[in-house]
Amino acid sequence: MKAIAVEPGAGIPEIIDRPVPEPAPGEALVRICRVGVDGTDYEVIEGSHGGVPAGDDRLILGHEAVGIVDDANGTALEKGQYVVPTVRRPPAGVETNEYFERGEPDMAPEGKYVERGIVGAHGFMAEYVTSPADALVPIADELAPWGFLVEPISISEKAIEHARATRSAFDWQPESALVLGNGSLGLLTVAMFTTTLEFDRVYCLGRRDRPDPSIEIIEQLGATYIDSRETPVSDIAEVYEPMDLIYEATGYAKHAFESIDALAPNGVAALLGVPGDWSFEVDGGRLHRELVLHNKALVGSVNSNRTHFERSIETLAALPDGVLESIVTGIHGLDAVDRAFPEATANVAAAGHGTAATVEDDTTIKTAVEFEAI
Amino acid sequence: MKAIAVEPGAGIPEIIDRPVPEPAPGEALVRICRVGVDGTDYEVIEGSHGGVPAGDDRLILGHEAVGIVDDANGTALEKGQYVVPTVRRPPAGVETNEYFERGEPDMAPEGKYVERGIVGAHGFMAEYVTSPADALVPIADELAPWGFLVEPISISEKAIEHARATRSAFDWQPESALVLGNGSLGLLTVAMFTTTLEFDRVYCLGRRDRPDPSIEIIEQLGATYIDSRETPVSDIAEVYEPMDLIYEATGYAKHAFESIDALAPNGVAALLGVPGDWSFEVDGGRLHRELVLHNKALVGSVNSNRTHFERSIETLAALPDGVLESIVTGIHGLDAVDRAFPEATANVAAAGHGTAATVEDDTTIKTAVEFEAI
């Protein structure tokens, strides 16, 4: 079968041939339909994150997938059913551990999991994959075309669940939300805030000039675009309003700290970005005092578990018409894989011209690879 | 009646005469027995925090009190009953607001409250005070001698409640706790962790040389003393162990950030200190990444409400014999008020000698003023 793999650090994915995997007892065989591409994939491609499974020199990419059960293999699944796989699995050679047993692999510390398509286990960008049946979440046929968005939305489901939990010791009635980052995850989260989560006022920070498709989506959703070049995060409370909930998806480390100033009293910032080391000065005294005197909280969140996938599918069904069509800007077959990875392609092209600059593509928001039409 | 008041910034409290207050409808008249002294009092005395009520030039100090109902004034209280007053009240001229209505004045933002003995309202260091009956929490006669510790313990009750809330979205089974700060609040919280909260391993950070009474209390409680001069907070995870819960009561701003490194995966740090402005460098990229990849949280907490006072009284009843006697190092009558405020006295003495150095008194842990014997 064909698969899309990367030699970490090689800078560009390639199509390889691998045998169709055989499901072990308790596993099903899934024929993959579509797999989304996100920033983590690019980090794996560049070699700054993730790693190959032991004994292999390449990693099959992909962690945002939807497929169809090809062989239920005696599990409770049914052949022909659409499913979305979760990402974390026990480490090689380990059947399970306490985190997987209680359905919370997203809370497992390093060494207690591998992540398919990211670190230690092959991903879903292949014509066929196997998976334990309990890591395959059924999705209705009519939602299956968007099924590759279930995993990214589940990341936000978890982050917002944890953010709400931090505020569960008192009567919290948030009205304003700010999303930092206007990438596909940021835009999906703006859609969640304005629709299923029913926030009154939603803002999204980016640094794009108009006209820009992401700004159009933000405004179509009834949210307010904030240009970070005009209004830095630390000024947002004054220029717009203090925010009850902030969702950070930029990976820009200063945002984690500036969020404290942008929060309303009793507010919480959920952090999702994964920046590299970066030292800078902060007014730590003021930030510490702000957290305390105004009962503010910061909560980091990574990955998601099956309950978040299930909630994500409900969210997907409830999002307004047109928003997914606007966010997903390209679904590409194996004959045009390079178009599904425009940044990798651009990087390689740029490197070929002797420059390391990333070529920005302002019209691409979210792409997916299609292995089989839905 | 006699009261202990301060002209903010004057540097030392004084005994003044004021008329006995008359209870308004819904208020009771309370004869004060004992009032604790804490770091906030010293900030008010120095003038770095708090403020006088409108129209007065002095603030009656004291927010950690226990007294006896002298005139129930038609409220549900009974004359002769011991009570502990809560601290926040609606601002002058305001009967109530949403935060007081739902029993959560501790979550009110600035401008929506005054704090008795701290900002905008006279405190409890007086022979008599009046208070709305619902802000007076009954305490059993046998606990009344320690009733001035209910308010500080309630601060920890709230902080720990909020810290636990941040971890309520998953199955959190904390075992290790670290208290930053070996002042009286730190020691009371160590006692809570080792007894009522049943943590397996408890640590307390200070910077004192042995022999020292606070180190003795830490060790009598079965906790481990960590000398911050030997093991900085950022090294604690490696030298001792990563901590599931950190409670910061130093007001030293770097601790808020170093706590992130000292936390175990899925851990939470509750911040209570109120530092002044202080800029310094942090590896913000690493701290941000740590919060995210290991699902860590920081939660600020200030003040407490009636439910925390009620829980605090239960905690007080459950603390092991001897610990309160060790922590409370002096209860002083009006004839020896200066001994209840040794730091203010020392500062004034030092200032008189032309030096601004604070004279440290290593044997004083917690003092109280006694207006009437219990």
XYZ file of C-alpha atoms in Angstrom:
748
model
C 0.000 0.000 0.000
C 0.987 3.631 -0.383
C 1.828 5.792 2.623
C 3.194 9.295 3.176
C 6.309 9.197 5.307
C 9.188 11.368 6.326
C 12.763 10.849 7.270
C 12.754 13.320 10.172
C 14.604 16.477 9.248
C 14.535 15.682 5.527
C 12.227 18.631 5.125
C 9.712 17.073 2.757
C 7.386 14.064 2.909
C 7.509 11.297 0.343
C 5.246 8.512 -0.841
C 6.509 5.077 0.139
C 5.271 1.513 -0.240
C 4.552 -0.595 2.828
C 2.675 -3.869 3.325
C -0.964 -3.603 4.396
C -0.913 -4.076 8.199
C -2.720 -7.027 9.765
C -5.001 -6.359 12.721
C -4.086 -8.103 15.991
C -6.866 -9.406 18.237
C -8.915 -6.437 19.486
C -7.811 -4.352 16.512
C -9.733 -3.425 13.388
C -8.377 -2.763 9.891
C -9.341 0.707 8.643
C -9.213 1.977 5.076
C -8.146 5.616 5.380
C -10.184 8.265 3.567
C -8.783 11.665 4.529
C -5.985 12.914 6.807
C -5.523 16.552 7.821
C -2.194 18.386 7.825
C -1.280 20.656 10.744
C 1.606 22.495 12.343
C 2.763 19.421 14.246
C 3.229 17.604 10.935
C 5.528 20.388 9.795
C 7.511 20.153 13.029
C 7.926 16.416 12.448
C 8.919 17.018 8.832
C 11.527 19.584 9.894
C 12.732 17.244 12.633
C 12.118 19.671 15.520
C 9.523 17.397 17.123
C 8.605 13.724 17.236
C 10.478 10.622 16.181
C 10.385 7.352 14.239
C 9.256 4.043 15.749
C 12.099 1.872 17.020
C 13.652 -0.086 14.184
C 12.373 2.121 11.389
C 14.096 4.941 9.526
C 10.922 6.675 8.476
C 7.744 7.791 10.189
C 4.409 7.501 8.437
C 2.806 10.909 9.044
C -0.726 11.860 10.006
C -2.734 12.095 13.209
C -5.966 13.770 12.021
C -7.759 11.016 10.158
C -11.088 9.604 9.146
C -11.481 6.161 7.606
C -13.878 3.307 7.062
C -13.798 -0.035 8.840
C -12.547 -2.595 6.324
C -12.261 -5.565 8.660
C -13.902 -5.322 12.111
C -11.887 -8.436 13.053
C -14.349 -9.605 15.689
C -14.508 -6.262 17.516
C -17.744 -4.381 18.242
C -17.217 -2.192 15.161
C -18.995 -2.846 11.848
C -17.477 -3.094 8.405
C -18.333 -0.001 6.393
C -18.626 2.257 9.431
C -16.778 5.570 9.371
C -14.370 6.055 12.289
C -11.883 8.599 13.617
C -8.785 7.219 15.395
C -7.460 8.780 18.588
C -3.721 9.523 18.658
C -2.018 8.197 21.798
C -1.199 4.537 22.324
C 0.753 2.721 25.052
C 4.503 2.559 24.356
C 5.813 -0.305 22.216
C 5.700 -3.581 24.133
C 3.350 -2.202 26.796
C -0.237 -3.409 26.684
C -1.669 -0.654 28.831
C -0.989 1.546 31.857
C -3.018 3.471 34.426
C -3.583 6.440 32.110
C -4.963 4.318 29.271
C -6.944 2.178 31.715
C -8.857 5.156 32.998
C -9.383 6.618 29.535
C -7.014 9.549 30.086
C -3.947 8.931 27.900
C -3.913 12.700 27.310
C -2.783 13.088 30.937
C 0.052 10.541 30.642
C 3.549 11.907 31.216
C 6.376 11.396 28.735
C 7.464 7.788 28.436
C 3.952 6.510 29.100
C 2.659 6.896 25.552
C 3.522 7.102 21.867
C 1.632 9.318 19.431
C 0.645 7.964 16.054
C 2.134 10.000 13.265
C 4.146 12.116 15.693
C 6.416 10.195 18.002
C 7.190 6.487 18.282
C 4.350 5.096 16.159
C 3.307 5.296 12.533
C 0.489 7.649 11.681
C -2.593 7.464 9.535
C -1.379 8.760 6.161
C -1.593 5.333 4.573
C -4.153 3.426 2.563
C -4.745 1.111 5.508
C -4.078 1.304 9.247
C -4.829 -0.955 12.170
C -5.942 0.283 15.559
C -7.404 -1.075 18.786
C -11.158 -0.849 18.302
C -11.582 1.281 21.442
C -9.334 3.933 19.900
C -11.647 4.241 16.900
C -14.531 6.662 17.440
C -17.558 6.126 15.162
C -18.738 9.136 13.167
C -21.989 9.502 11.194
C -21.769 9.115 7.409
C -22.868 12.701 6.748
C -20.064 14.097 8.945
C -17.387 11.748 7.608
C -16.150 14.182 4.905
C -15.074 16.518 7.756
C -13.926 13.699 10.028
C -10.264 14.743 9.779
C -11.242 17.876 11.776
C -12.406 15.813 14.764
C -8.903 15.488 16.187
C -8.019 19.221 16.075
C -11.425 20.204 17.469
C -10.921 17.616 20.246
C -7.755 19.481 21.272
C -9.880 22.581 21.855
C -12.603 20.556 23.582
C -10.045 19.373 26.117
C -8.397 22.777 26.587
C -11.741 24.483 27.151
C -12.875 21.699 29.482
C -9.738 22.190 31.586
C -10.088 25.974 31.486
C -13.685 25.718 32.697
C -12.595 23.288 35.413
C -10.168 25.892 36.779
C -13.181 28.161 37.305
C -15.495 25.498 38.736
C -15.047 26.497 42.391
C -17.227 29.572 41.911
C -20.098 30.869 39.805
C -18.330 31.778 36.574
C -20.391 33.263 33.755
C -17.906 34.085 31.003
C -19.044 36.374 28.204
C -15.878 37.352 26.338
C -13.352 35.055 24.692
C -10.127 35.759 22.852
C -8.425 33.306 20.511
C -4.736 33.984 19.937
C -3.883 32.718 16.470
C -5.868 32.689 13.241
C -4.622 29.369 11.892
C -7.090 26.584 11.260
C -7.231 25.555 14.949
C -7.784 29.162 15.999
C -10.571 29.582 13.446
C -12.278 26.332 14.446
C -12.116 27.500 18.061
C -13.575 30.906 17.172
C -16.444 28.986 15.558
C -16.889 26.968 18.766
C -16.936 30.109 20.920
C -19.500 31.915 18.761
C -21.790 28.922 18.268
C -21.754 25.858 20.535
C -20.174 27.652 23.516
C -22.414 30.713 23.170
C -19.920 33.392 24.171
C -21.365 36.883 23.730
C -18.250 38.514 22.382
C -15.413 36.693 20.640
C -12.119 38.091 19.397
C -9.344 36.549 17.322
C -5.787 37.831 17.123
C -3.703 37.522 13.979
C -1.251 39.526 11.896
C -2.652 39.586 8.423
C -3.522 42.434 6.110
C -6.961 42.671 4.599
C -8.278 41.239 2.389
C -7.501 37.887 3.972
C -9.614 34.740 4.021
C -9.032 34.087 7.749
C -10.227 37.604 8.640
C -13.298 37.026 6.483
C -14.063 33.809 8.358
C -13.597 35.527 11.734
C -16.028 38.261 10.750
C -18.533 35.896 9.129
C -18.639 34.104 12.481
C -19.541 37.381 14.194
C -16.162 37.677 15.906
C -13.793 40.663 15.957
C -10.385 40.502 14.283
C -7.527 42.060 16.267
C -4.313 42.850 14.385
C -1.442 42.130 16.779
C 0.721 44.683 14.951
C -1.728 47.416 15.990
C -2.831 46.039 19.361
C -0.382 43.821 21.259
C -1.923 41.253 23.588
C -1.021 43.288 26.674
C -3.086 46.237 25.345
C -6.188 44.243 24.431
C -7.925 44.675 27.808
C -7.753 48.426 27.436
C -8.415 48.767 23.697
C -11.135 46.095 23.455
C -12.119 44.595 26.820
C -10.660 42.304 29.479
C -11.266 38.690 28.464
C -12.938 36.008 30.548
C -11.316 33.199 28.570
C -8.209 33.260 26.405
C -7.238 30.389 24.121
C -3.606 30.548 22.992
C -2.731 28.711 19.793
C 0.226 30.689 18.524
C 3.129 28.998 20.290
C 4.550 32.499 20.770
C 5.863 32.359 24.314
C 5.319 36.019 25.180
C 1.605 35.490 24.632
C 1.464 33.115 27.593
C 2.610 35.925 29.879
C 0.852 38.832 28.164
C -2.396 36.876 28.487
C -2.345 37.546 32.227
C -2.804 41.260 31.488
C -5.483 40.610 28.884
C -7.630 38.565 31.275
C -10.598 39.937 33.188
C -10.707 39.326 36.951
C -11.460 35.625 37.565
C -10.451 34.830 33.977
C -8.422 31.912 32.671
C -5.994 31.461 29.796
C -5.671 28.034 28.204
C -2.241 27.518 26.676
C -1.761 25.127 23.755
C 1.336 26.308 21.908
C 4.657 24.482 22.187
C 7.440 27.056 21.819
C 11.168 26.401 21.887
C 13.453 27.871 24.547
C 13.347 31.657 24.565
C 14.522 33.930 27.384
C 13.050 37.387 27.766
C 12.251 39.882 30.498
C 8.854 40.016 32.180
C 7.528 42.170 35.003
C 7.197 39.032 37.058
C 6.185 40.929 40.176
C 3.241 42.550 38.464
C 2.165 39.337 36.693
C 2.333 37.332 39.928
C 0.337 40.022 41.740
C -2.236 40.182 38.928
C -2.786 36.420 39.099
C -3.344 36.576 42.851
C -5.333 39.777 43.394
C -7.709 38.991 40.534
C -8.013 35.234 40.999
C -6.653 34.529 37.510
C -5.450 31.171 36.204
C -3.242 29.731 33.466
C -3.738 26.152 32.361
C -1.650 24.187 29.887
C -3.337 21.530 27.792
C -1.996 18.912 25.398
C -3.595 16.134 23.374
C -7.146 14.863 24.044
C -8.942 11.641 24.890
C -11.885 9.693 23.520
C -14.485 11.752 25.413
C -13.098 14.888 23.743
C -13.317 13.188 20.338
C -16.948 12.309 21.029
C -17.727 15.873 22.065
C -15.818 17.136 19.044
C -18.103 15.145 16.744
C -21.111 16.828 18.372
C -19.471 20.209 17.867
C -18.727 19.408 14.218
C -22.411 18.635 13.669
C -23.428 21.951 15.278
C -21.058 24.337 13.474
C -22.782 26.771 11.111
C -23.047 26.072 7.396
C -20.166 27.232 5.290
C -17.498 27.622 7.974
C -15.852 24.242 7.357
C -15.919 24.841 3.596
C -14.116 28.155 4.197
C -11.501 26.754 6.573
C -10.635 23.663 4.507
C -8.956 25.196 1.496
C -7.700 22.058 -0.179
C -8.184 18.285 -0.218
C -5.530 16.676 -2.370
C -5.056 13.153 -3.701
C -1.810 11.223 -3.689
C -1.060 12.624 -7.135
C -0.782 16.115 -5.619
C 0.654 15.488 -2.177
C 2.921 18.518 -2.492
C -0.173 20.727 -2.577
C -1.310 19.267 0.757
C 2.038 20.317 2.261
C 2.538 23.777 0.800
C 4.853 24.953 3.570
C 7.190 21.974 3.229
C 7.241 22.396 -0.519
C 7.853 26.117 -0.160
C 10.647 25.505 2.326
C 12.383 23.064 0.029
C 11.955 25.428 -2.900
C 13.303 28.287 -0.807
C 16.225 26.156 0.392
C 16.975 25.330 -3.244
C 17.320 29.024 -3.853
C 19.761 29.389 -1.012
C 17.405 30.999 1.480
C 15.876 29.579 4.609
C 12.912 31.940 4.597
C 9.477 30.347 4.894
C 7.300 31.305 1.983
C 3.939 32.294 3.407
C 0.864 31.252 1.527
C -1.955 33.508 2.588
C -4.736 31.615 0.885
C -4.111 28.161 2.384
C -5.782 27.595 5.749
C -6.323 23.863 6.178
C -5.405 21.044 3.831
C -5.956 17.309 3.876
C -4.678 14.336 1.916
C -7.334 12.143 0.383
C -6.634 8.425 0.068
C -10.175 7.482 -0.841
C -13.141 9.687 -1.744
C -16.017 9.830 0.751
C -13.554 52.195 73.678
C -9.955 51.449 72.873
C -8.850 50.494 69.362
C -5.535 49.921 67.605
C -5.228 52.154 64.589
C -2.664 53.394 62.158
C -2.160 56.487 60.125
C -1.061 54.701 56.949
C 2.647 55.069 56.430
C 3.276 56.195 60.014
C 5.115 52.955 60.575
C 3.703 51.992 63.941
C 0.194 51.365 65.288
C -1.212 53.357 68.184
C -4.032 52.970 70.686
C -6.877 55.400 70.093
C -10.257 56.074 71.680
C -13.423 55.732 69.629
C -17.101 55.514 70.571
C -18.588 52.025 70.844
C -20.319 51.425 67.477
C -24.084 50.876 67.364
C -25.399 47.959 65.343
C -27.721 48.817 62.444
C -30.664 46.516 61.672
C -29.307 43.117 60.606
C -26.048 43.742 62.447
C -24.851 42.373 65.771
C -22.552 44.029 68.300
C -19.478 41.887 69.015
C -17.060 42.214 71.918
C -13.649 41.379 70.463
C -11.466 38.803 72.230
C -8.377 38.230 70.105
C -7.081 39.542 66.789
C -4.147 38.028 64.889
C -1.343 40.033 63.297
C -0.099 39.132 59.812
C 1.980 40.397 56.916
C -0.912 42.378 55.467
C -1.115 44.364 58.702
C 2.528 45.316 58.319
C 1.892 46.396 54.704
C -0.956 48.600 55.922
C 1.213 49.994 58.716
C 3.997 50.813 56.243
C 1.457 52.319 53.847
C 2.300 50.023 50.916
C -1.181 48.468 50.871
C -4.720 49.363 51.928
C -6.316 52.649 52.917
C -8.488 54.488 55.441
C -12.284 54.705 55.204
C -13.574 57.873 53.515
C -13.699 60.740 55.989
C -11.258 59.259 58.494
C -7.544 59.867 58.918
C -6.810 56.581 60.634
C -7.625 52.935 59.947
C -8.484 50.594 62.796
C -6.362 47.531 62.043
C -7.178 43.830 62.249
C -8.855 41.297 59.963
C -8.182 38.012 61.852
C -10.552 38.145 64.800
C -12.637 36.175 67.212
C -15.185 37.748 69.525
C -18.349 37.147 71.477
C -21.829 38.355 70.585
C -22.669 41.177 72.992
C -25.952 42.260 71.427
C -27.572 39.981 68.843
C -29.841 42.924 67.948
C -32.664 40.749 66.702
C -30.495 38.664 64.364
C -30.333 34.863 64.433
C -27.170 34.985 66.545
C -27.229 34.500 70.316
C -25.675 36.710 72.954
C -22.595 35.005 74.427
C -21.852 33.013 71.257
C -18.283 33.095 69.906
C -18.019 34.284 66.298
C -15.374 34.943 63.663
C -16.041 37.828 61.246
C -15.354 37.550 57.527
C -13.367 40.391 55.950
C -14.985 41.763 52.795
C -18.035 44.036 52.841
C -19.830 45.938 50.060
C -18.345 49.390 49.410
C -19.572 52.311 51.540
C -23.106 53.306 50.565
C -23.733 50.061 48.660
C -26.053 47.557 50.314
C -24.972 44.553 48.272
C -23.906 43.463 44.796
C -23.907 40.261 42.757
C -20.734 38.908 44.413
C -22.068 39.337 47.953
C -25.510 38.084 46.915
C -24.095 34.775 45.775
C -21.803 34.436 48.767
C -18.616 34.998 46.771
C -17.240 38.400 47.808
C -13.785 36.824 47.491
C -14.302 36.813 43.710
C -15.337 40.463 43.527
C -13.069 42.723 41.459
C -11.601 45.951 42.827
C -14.192 48.612 43.503
C -16.827 46.030 44.424
C -15.716 45.548 48.025
C -13.910 47.014 51.011
C -11.834 44.911 53.385
C -12.184 45.430 57.098
C -8.893 46.400 58.659
C -7.188 46.616 55.272
C -8.837 48.930 52.786
C -11.819 51.248 53.095
C -13.327 49.927 56.341
C -12.244 49.751 59.955
C -10.954 46.439 61.206
C -11.482 44.353 64.282
C -8.731 45.560 66.643
C -11.189 47.311 68.929
C -13.057 46.457 72.088
C -16.325 46.349 70.123
C -17.220 45.992 66.456
C -20.490 45.722 64.575
C -21.021 43.423 61.623
C -23.872 42.093 59.520
C -24.892 38.870 61.236
C -24.344 36.807 58.063
C -20.681 37.882 58.092
C -20.197 36.417 61.577
C -19.372 32.710 61.570
C -20.145 30.870 64.829
C -17.281 28.910 66.383
C -17.489 26.397 69.254
C -16.394 27.622 72.690
C -13.483 25.158 72.891
C -12.046 26.431 69.584
C -12.582 30.118 70.371
C -9.067 30.654 71.838
C -7.691 29.842 68.339
C -10.484 31.638 66.502
C -8.139 34.358 65.207
C -6.527 31.623 63.052
C -9.786 30.901 61.211
C -9.283 33.744 58.744
C -5.701 32.797 57.715
C -6.629 29.117 57.429
C -9.651 30.100 55.315
C -7.226 31.727 52.847
C -5.566 28.332 52.383
C -8.920 26.555 52.223
C -9.890 28.724 49.278
C -6.532 28.472 47.520
C -6.503 24.684 47.815
C -10.133 24.466 46.720
C -9.303 26.452 43.597
C -6.151 24.428 42.969
C -8.141 21.192 43.197
C -10.781 22.663 40.885
C -8.135 23.225 38.202
C -7.499 19.468 38.293
C -11.143 18.385 38.401
C -11.407 17.509 34.706
C -9.411 14.315 35.225
C -8.605 11.721 37.860
C -6.026 13.553 39.961
C -4.524 11.707 42.913
C -1.926 14.072 44.364
C 0.628 12.677 46.801
C 3.297 15.348 47.160
C 2.851 18.958 48.266
C 5.312 21.802 48.620
C 4.665 24.916 50.692
C 6.817 27.905 49.749
C 7.280 29.996 52.861
C 7.656 29.039 56.524
C 5.752 31.946 58.034
C 2.657 31.242 60.108
C 0.423 30.783 57.043
C 2.949 28.417 55.488
C 3.177 26.388 58.703
C -0.600 26.186 59.120
C -0.824 24.982 55.521
C 1.879 22.365 56.086
C -0.268 21.149 58.993
C -3.308 20.979 56.700
C -1.386 19.004 54.056
C -0.032 16.464 56.515
C -3.273 15.981 58.463
C -6.692 16.930 57.062
C -5.626 16.792 53.400
C -3.699 13.543 53.825
C -0.829 14.191 51.437
C 1.788 11.440 51.584
C 4.835 13.660 51.331
C 4.935 17.323 52.305
C 7.810 19.778 51.952
C 8.243 23.340 53.191
C 10.734 25.856 51.812
C 12.352 28.493 53.996
C 15.684 30.144 54.553
C 16.454 29.710 58.192
C 19.408 28.151 59.982
C 18.875 25.404 62.524
C 17.967 25.458 65.310
C 14.804 27.299 64.337
C 11.300 26.944 65.751
C 9.626 26.923 62.322
C 11.888 24.082 61.147
C 11.026 22.171 64.317
C 7.298 22.578 63.605
C 7.770 21.438 59.992
C 9.563 18.305 61.151
C 7.163 17.608 64.023
C 4.399 17.607 61.432
C 6.283 14.935 59.478
C 7.183 17.291 56.649
C 10.611 17.930 55.103
C 12.328 21.301 55.442
C 14.013 22.597 52.281
C 16.539 25.404 52.662
C 16.133 27.678 49.627
C 19.778 28.758 49.940
C 20.830 25.154 49.268
C 18.065 24.096 46.913
C 16.417 26.791 44.816
C 12.803 26.148 43.820
C 13.784 25.293 40.249
C 16.014 22.456 41.522
C 13.482 20.911 43.895
C 12.009 18.466 41.365
C 15.426 16.957 40.789
C 16.811 17.060 44.346
C 13.598 16.014 46.130
C 10.761 15.103 43.772
C 8.369 16.808 41.343
C 5.399 18.208 43.282
C 1.745 17.554 42.579
C 0.644 20.682 44.425
C 2.607 23.806 45.279
C 1.320 26.481 47.633
C 3.199 29.784 47.344
C 3.074 32.108 50.347
C 6.332 34.005 49.993
C 5.314 36.880 47.736
C 8.668 36.374 46.024
C 7.766 36.785 42.361
C 10.421 34.431 40.951
C 8.776 31.604 42.897
C 5.632 31.917 40.790
C 7.667 31.088 37.682
C 10.115 28.609 39.226
C 7.114 26.672 40.522
C 6.376 25.564 36.954
C 9.657 23.619 36.958
C 9.040 22.200 40.425
C 5.642 20.760 39.470
C 5.050 17.152 38.490
C 3.149 16.500 35.246
C -0.535 17.440 35.781
C 0.439 19.466 38.854
C -0.861 22.841 39.971
C 0.675 25.766 41.819
C -1.577 28.001 43.911
C -0.197 31.521 44.189
C -1.033 33.711 47.195
C 1.788 36.229 47.508
C 1.338 39.851 46.479
C 4.712 41.140 45.269
C 5.492 44.614 44.006
C 6.642 45.309 40.463
C 9.860 43.473 39.611
C 11.247 42.794 36.158
C 13.527 39.844 35.545
C 14.407 37.400 32.815
C 12.675 34.048 32.453
C 13.030 31.288 29.891
C 9.478 31.998 28.848
C 9.620 29.561 25.954
C 10.539 26.659 28.191
C 8.013 27.610 30.902
C 5.210 27.964 28.359
C 6.132 24.600 26.809
C 6.310 22.948 30.246
C 2.819 24.172 31.140
C 1.420 22.785 27.890
C 3.226 19.474 27.386
C 2.688 18.432 31.001
C -0.813 19.807 31.532
C 0.344 22.082 34.357
C -1.645 24.958 35.873
C -1.095 28.125 37.887
C -3.952 29.599 39.868
C -3.986 32.865 41.800
C -6.143 33.122 44.896
C -7.062 36.020 47.164
C -9.313 36.382 50.207
C -11.958 33.768 51.127
C -15.679 33.533 51.705
C -17.967 32.217 54.430
C -17.828 28.602 53.185
C -14.033 28.721 53.516
C -14.369 30.072 57.069
C -16.714 27.207 57.918
C -14.298 24.669 56.455
C -11.429 26.390 58.253
C -13.164 25.866 61.593
C -13.433 22.137 60.792
C -9.735 22.106 59.926
C -8.853 23.927 63.140
C -10.678 21.240 65.127
C -8.770 18.483 63.303
C -5.205 19.805 63.558
C -2.920 17.740 65.764
C -2.310 18.674 69.377
C 0.512 21.077 70.019
C 0.888 22.584 66.562
C -1.199 25.697 67.276
C 0.629 26.211 70.568
C 3.935 26.096 68.675
C 2.845 28.444 65.892
C 1.249 31.080 68.153
C 4.264 32.491 69.929
C 2.619 35.398 71.715
C -0.783 36.735 72.743
C -0.439 40.254 74.113
C -2.814 42.574 75.915
C -3.284 46.286 75.186
C -0.595 47.036 77.749
C 1.970 45.315 75.515
C 0.750 46.044 71.987
C 4.292 46.689 70.786
C 5.099 43.030 71.481
C 2.230 41.983 69.194
C 3.817 44.022 66.387
C 7.513 43.189 66.802
C 8.393 44.006 63.174
C 6.811 47.469 63.309
C 8.536 48.149 66.631
C 11.832 46.886 65.261
C 11.475 49.019 62.134
C 10.804 52.129 64.129
C 13.689 51.373 66.454
C 15.928 50.769 63.458
C 14.734 53.965 61.779
C 15.502 55.870 64.985
C 19.033 54.569 64.715
C 19.319 55.854 61.204
C 18.997 52.526 59.415
C 16.110 51.143 57.407
C 17.066 47.528 58.022
C 14.320 45.243 59.252
C 15.326 43.539 62.450
C 14.451 39.883 62.085
C 13.052 38.132 65.078
C 13.579 34.428 64.591
C 11.534 33.299 67.567
C 8.277 35.099 66.751
C 5.981 33.168 64.419
C 2.427 34.325 65.042
C 1.179 36.954 67.472
C -2.254 38.200 68.462
C -3.644 41.109 70.431
C -5.958 40.191 73.288
C -8.803 42.580 74.111
C -10.602 40.157 76.415
C -9.478 36.798 77.806
C -11.292 33.707 76.497
